[in-house]
Amino acid sequence: MSLLKLSHVSAFYGPSQALFDVHLTLEEGQVLALMGRNGMGKTTTVKVICRMLRNRGGKVLFDGQDLANVPAYRAARKGLGLVPEGRRCFPNLSVYENLIAAARPGPWDFQAVTGLFPRLAERRDQMANSLSGGEQQMLAIGRALMTNPRLLILDEATEGLAPVIRQEIWASIRRLKQETGMAILVIDKSLRELRAIADNAVILDKGRSVWSGAIPDLSPQVTDRYLGV
């Protein structure tokens, strides 16, 4: 059974339709890249998965359960861990307070998170709004891990960061894949990095799934058509 499966998903913002026919499947332990140009429905798909936006058509199944009537907080408790676009740390809480705010029992605790991101241990008592952008991103990932999710969703986790910090974030994602077997859904614009880490990919275009498959099968013709500028 797939851990996450979307079939024929449609979604709206008020009267405006944003998703028309989205399909994706993610197995336990896999990394799936959700790709597409800006405005094609990637973040909207994440909102639907995490139940921040209801789908009007199709099905969203997590571990075989239909999430149609599941509120966002219960979806999170079922094992959906989101690192949202723009980080969104609690600015007036310390690093430690941010991490324990949503912590749930499991292997990912403060020690494990700071083992992945040692810089967070150094900044333990600093307010989140005093951190650099890269440190805030590490904090956002660490906060999601502290919920001990079955599926980690990373929405543009390296956007706007300095190259050296981007590489540090990608290295942490590779460690998560290699050492934990955690299922990961990752949205990013860096095709080179995604090719190195993802097992499969789904491309969205104008709210529709237009390509899916193993990432080594992603051809230059497909990337030029759906991902090129």
Short mmCIF file of C-alpha atoms in Angstrom, two decimals:
data_model
loop_
_atom_site.label_atom_id
_atom_site.label_comp_id
_atom_site.label_asym_id
_atom_site.label_seq_id
_atom_site.Cartn_x
_atom_site.Cartn_y
_atom_site.Cartn_z
CA MET A 1 0.00 0.00 0.00
CA SER A 2 1.26 3.47 -0.90
CA LEU A 3 1.92 5.87 1.95
CA LEU A 4 0.44 8.83 0.03
CA LYS A 5 -1.79 8.68 -3.03
CA LEU A 6 -3.59 11.52 -4.80
CA SER A 7 -5.95 10.70 -7.64
CA HIS A 8 -7.97 13.11 -9.81
CA VAL A 9 -7.57 15.88 -7.22
CA SER A 10 -9.15 19.26 -7.90
CA ALA A 11 -9.14 22.30 -5.62
CA PHE A 12 -10.36 25.88 -5.63
CA TYR A 13 -9.61 29.23 -4.04
CA GLY A 14 -13.12 30.63 -3.84
CA PRO A 15 -14.53 30.49 -7.39
CA SER A 16 -11.08 30.10 -8.98
CA GLN A 17 -9.94 26.58 -9.75
CA ALA A 18 -6.26 25.95 -8.97
CA LEU A 19 -5.96 22.17 -9.31
CA PHE A 20 -7.73 20.28 -12.08
CA ASP A 21 -6.42 16.72 -12.18
CA VAL A 22 -3.49 15.97 -9.89
CA HIS A 23 -2.14 12.46 -9.44
CA LEU A 24 0.84 11.34 -7.38
CA THR A 25 1.95 8.29 -5.46
CA LEU A 26 4.64 8.12 -2.79
CA GLU A 27 5.82 4.87 -1.26
CA GLU A 28 7.32 4.33 2.18
CA GLY A 29 10.99 5.30 2.25
CA GLN A 30 10.94 7.08 -1.11
CA VAL A 31 11.80 10.64 -2.04
CA LEU A 32 9.37 12.20 -4.51
CA ALA A 33 10.13 15.48 -6.29
CA LEU A 34 7.08 17.64 -7.04
CA MET A 35 8.13 19.91 -9.88
CA GLY A 36 6.82 22.64 -12.16
CA ARG A 37 7.20 26.31 -12.93
CA ASN A 38 5.98 28.97 -10.51
CA GLY A 39 2.23 29.14 -10.16
CA MET A 40 1.54 25.66 -11.50
CA GLY A 41 -0.04 24.29 -8.32
CA LYS A 42 2.79 22.77 -6.27
CA THR A 43 2.15 24.65 -3.01
CA THR A 44 -1.60 24.29 -3.50
CA THR A 45 -1.09 20.53 -3.74
CA VAL A 46 0.85 20.61 -0.48
CA LYS A 47 -1.98 22.56 1.16
CA VAL A 48 -4.45 19.92 0.01
CA ILE A 49 -2.28 17.09 1.33
CA CYS A 50 -1.93 18.81 4.71
CA ARG A 51 -5.65 19.67 4.75
CA MET A 52 -5.15 23.42 4.82
CA LEU A 53 -7.24 23.48 1.64
CA ARG A 54 -10.02 21.03 0.87
CA ASN A 55 -10.10 19.18 -2.42
CA ARG A 56 -13.46 19.36 -4.17
CA GLY A 57 -12.80 16.36 -6.35
CA GLY A 58 -10.67 13.26 -6.30
CA LYS A 59 -9.14 11.51 -3.32
CA VAL A 60 -6.23 12.10 -0.95
CA LEU A 61 -5.21 8.88 0.79
CA PHE A 62 -2.59 8.71 3.52
CA ASP A 63 -1.67 5.21 4.65
CA GLY A 64 -4.86 4.04 2.98
CA GLN A 65 -7.14 6.48 4.81
CA ASP A 66 -9.17 9.09 2.93
CA LEU A 67 -8.33 12.50 4.40
CA ALA A 68 -11.46 14.19 2.99
CA ASN A 69 -12.96 15.05 6.38
CA VAL A 70 -9.76 15.16 8.42
CA PRO A 71 -8.82 18.61 9.80
CA ALA A 72 -5.23 19.82 9.47
CA TYR A 73 -4.22 19.16 13.06
CA ARG A 74 -5.36 15.54 12.85
CA ALA A 75 -3.56 15.06 9.55
CA ALA A 76 -0.40 16.25 11.26
CA ARG A 77 -0.94 13.77 14.08
CA LYS A 78 -1.24 10.98 11.54
CA GLY A 79 2.34 11.69 10.47
CA LEU A 80 2.43 14.60 8.03
CA GLY A 81 5.35 16.89 8.82
CA LEU A 82 5.42 20.15 6.85
CA VAL A 83 8.30 22.55 6.32
CA PRO A 84 6.34 25.42 4.75
CA GLU A 85 7.53 27.81 2.11
CA GLY A 86 9.01 30.88 3.79
CA ARG A 87 10.05 28.97 6.96
CA ARG A 88 7.46 30.58 9.31
CA CYS A 89 9.22 30.00 12.60
CA PHE A 90 7.69 31.45 15.76
CA PRO A 91 9.72 34.70 15.86
CA ASN A 92 9.42 35.45 19.58
CA LEU A 93 10.23 31.96 20.78
CA SER A 94 13.73 30.62 21.27
CA VAL A 95 15.21 27.91 19.11
CA TYR A 96 14.54 25.35 21.83
CA GLU A 97 10.97 26.56 22.34
CA ASN A 98 10.29 26.40 18.59
CA LEU A 99 11.52 22.83 18.50
CA ILE A 100 9.53 21.54 21.47
CA ALA A 101 6.34 23.45 20.64
CA ALA A 102 4.95 20.64 18.49
CA ALA A 103 7.17 17.77 19.63
CA ARG A 104 5.72 14.28 19.71
CA PRO A 105 7.26 11.08 21.11
CA GLY A 106 9.72 9.30 18.87
CA PRO A 107 13.37 9.15 17.85
CA TRP A 108 13.49 12.78 16.73
CA ASP A 109 14.13 14.82 19.87
CA PHE A 110 16.26 17.88 20.58
CA GLN A 111 19.45 15.83 20.66
CA ALA A 112 18.70 14.12 17.34
CA VAL A 113 17.75 17.38 15.61
CA THR A 114 20.85 19.19 16.82
CA GLY A 115 22.90 16.19 15.70
CA LEU A 116 21.59 16.89 12.19
CA PHE A 117 21.96 20.67 12.61
CA PRO A 118 24.67 21.38 15.22
CA ARG A 119 24.20 25.12 14.71
CA LEU A 120 20.81 24.91 16.41
CA ALA A 121 22.45 23.66 19.60
CA GLU A 122 24.74 26.71 19.54
CA ARG A 123 21.69 28.97 19.10
CA ARG A 124 19.48 27.12 21.61
CA ASP A 125 18.44 30.18 23.61
CA GLN A 126 18.33 32.73 20.78
CA MET A 127 15.02 34.08 19.53
CA ALA A 128 14.10 32.74 16.12
CA ASN A 129 13.86 36.24 14.63
CA SER A 130 17.54 36.81 15.43
CA LEU A 131 18.69 33.86 13.31
CA SER A 132 19.98 34.07 9.76
CA GLY A 133 17.74 32.84 6.95
CA GLY A 134 19.67 29.59 6.71
CA GLU A 135 19.45 28.98 10.44
CA GLN A 136 15.72 29.66 10.36
CA GLN A 137 15.37 27.06 7.60
CA MET A 138 17.26 24.53 9.69
CA LEU A 139 14.94 25.37 12.58
CA ALA A 140 11.85 24.88 10.40
CA ILE A 141 13.10 21.46 9.27
CA GLY A 142 14.02 20.54 12.83
CA ARG A 143 10.59 21.60 14.10
CA ALA A 144 8.91 19.33 11.52
CA LEU A 145 11.19 16.44 12.47
CA MET A 146 10.30 16.90 16.15
CA THR A 147 6.73 15.87 15.26
CA ASN A 148 8.26 12.50 14.29
CA PRO A 149 6.48 12.37 10.94
CA ARG A 150 6.05 9.43 8.60
CA LEU A 151 6.16 11.85 5.67
CA LEU A 152 8.31 15.00 5.60
CA ILE A 153 7.14 17.65 3.13
CA LEU A 154 9.70 20.29 2.13
CA ASP A 155 8.23 23.24 0.23
CA GLU A 156 11.06 25.26 -1.37
CA ALA A 157 13.42 24.49 1.52
CA THR A 158 16.46 26.09 -0.15
CA GLU A 159 14.82 29.11 -1.78
CA GLY A 160 16.62 32.41 -1.21
CA LEU A 161 19.53 30.90 0.71
CA ALA A 162 23.24 31.43 0.13
CA PRO A 163 24.88 28.63 -1.92
CA VAL A 164 26.85 27.26 1.03
CA ILE A 165 23.70 27.03 3.15
CA ARG A 166 21.78 25.45 0.27
CA GLN A 167 24.39 22.71 0.11
CA GLU A 168 24.13 22.18 3.86
CA ILE A 169 20.36 21.77 3.59
CA TRP A 170 20.68 19.34 0.68
CA ALA A 171 23.27 17.35 2.65
CA SER A 172 20.83 17.07 5.55
CA ILE A 173 18.10 15.80 3.22
CA ARG A 174 20.48 13.19 1.82
CA ARG A 175 21.27 12.08 5.38
CA LEU A 176 17.58 11.75 6.16
CA LYS A 177 17.10 9.55 3.11
CA GLN A 178 20.15 7.39 3.72
CA GLU A 179 19.97 7.03 7.49
CA THR A 180 16.27 7.06 8.34
CA GLY A 181 14.33 5.76 5.35
CA MET A 182 11.80 8.51 5.93
CA ALA A 183 9.42 9.25 3.06
CA ILE A 184 10.03 12.76 1.73
CA LEU A 185 8.08 14.97 -0.67
CA VAL A 186 10.32 17.79 -1.86
CA ILE A 187 9.54 20.87 -3.93
CA ASP A 188 12.52 22.73 -5.31
CA LYS A 189 13.75 24.39 -8.50
CA SER A 190 17.21 22.80 -8.47
CA LEU A 191 16.90 19.96 -10.99
CA ARG A 192 20.51 18.92 -10.45
CA GLU A 193 19.99 18.45 -6.71
CA LEU A 194 16.64 16.75 -7.18
CA ARG A 195 18.12 14.27 -9.64
CA ALA A 196 20.73 13.36 -7.04
CA ILE A 197 18.26 12.67 -4.24
CA ALA A 198 14.80 11.82 -5.58
CA ASP A 199 13.58 8.39 -6.63
CA ASN A 200 10.58 9.61 -8.61
CA ALA A 201 9.13 12.88 -9.85
CA VAL A 202 5.76 14.40 -10.70
CA ILE A 203 5.51 17.52 -12.85
CA LEU A 204 2.55 19.88 -12.60
CA ASP A 205 1.51 22.25 -15.35
CA LYS A 206 -1.47 24.59 -14.90
CA GLY A 207 -2.82 22.52 -12.04
CA ARG A 208 -2.54 19.15 -13.78
CA SER A 209 -0.13 16.25 -13.49
CA VAL A 210 1.56 16.11 -16.89
CA TRP A 211 4.46 13.74 -16.22
CA SER A 212 5.37 11.16 -13.59
CA GLY A 213 7.98 8.49 -13.36
CA ALA A 214 11.45 7.56 -12.17
CA ILE A 215 13.64 10.61 -12.09
CA PRO A 216 16.37 9.04 -14.29
CA ASP A 217 13.71 8.84 -17.00
CA LEU A 218 13.14 12.60 -16.95
CA SER A 219 14.28 13.61 -20.43
CA PRO A 220 15.67 16.97 -21.64
CA GLN A 221 12.59 17.32 -23.85
CA VAL A 222 10.26 17.06 -20.84
CA THR A 223 12.32 19.43 -18.70
CA ASP A 224 12.54 21.98 -21.50
CA ARG A 225 8.81 21.84 -22.08
CA TYR A 226 7.60 21.99 -18.48
CA LEU A 227 10.48 23.32 -16.38
CA GLY A 228 12.42 25.65 -18.68
CA VAL A 229 12.18 29.39 -18.46
#
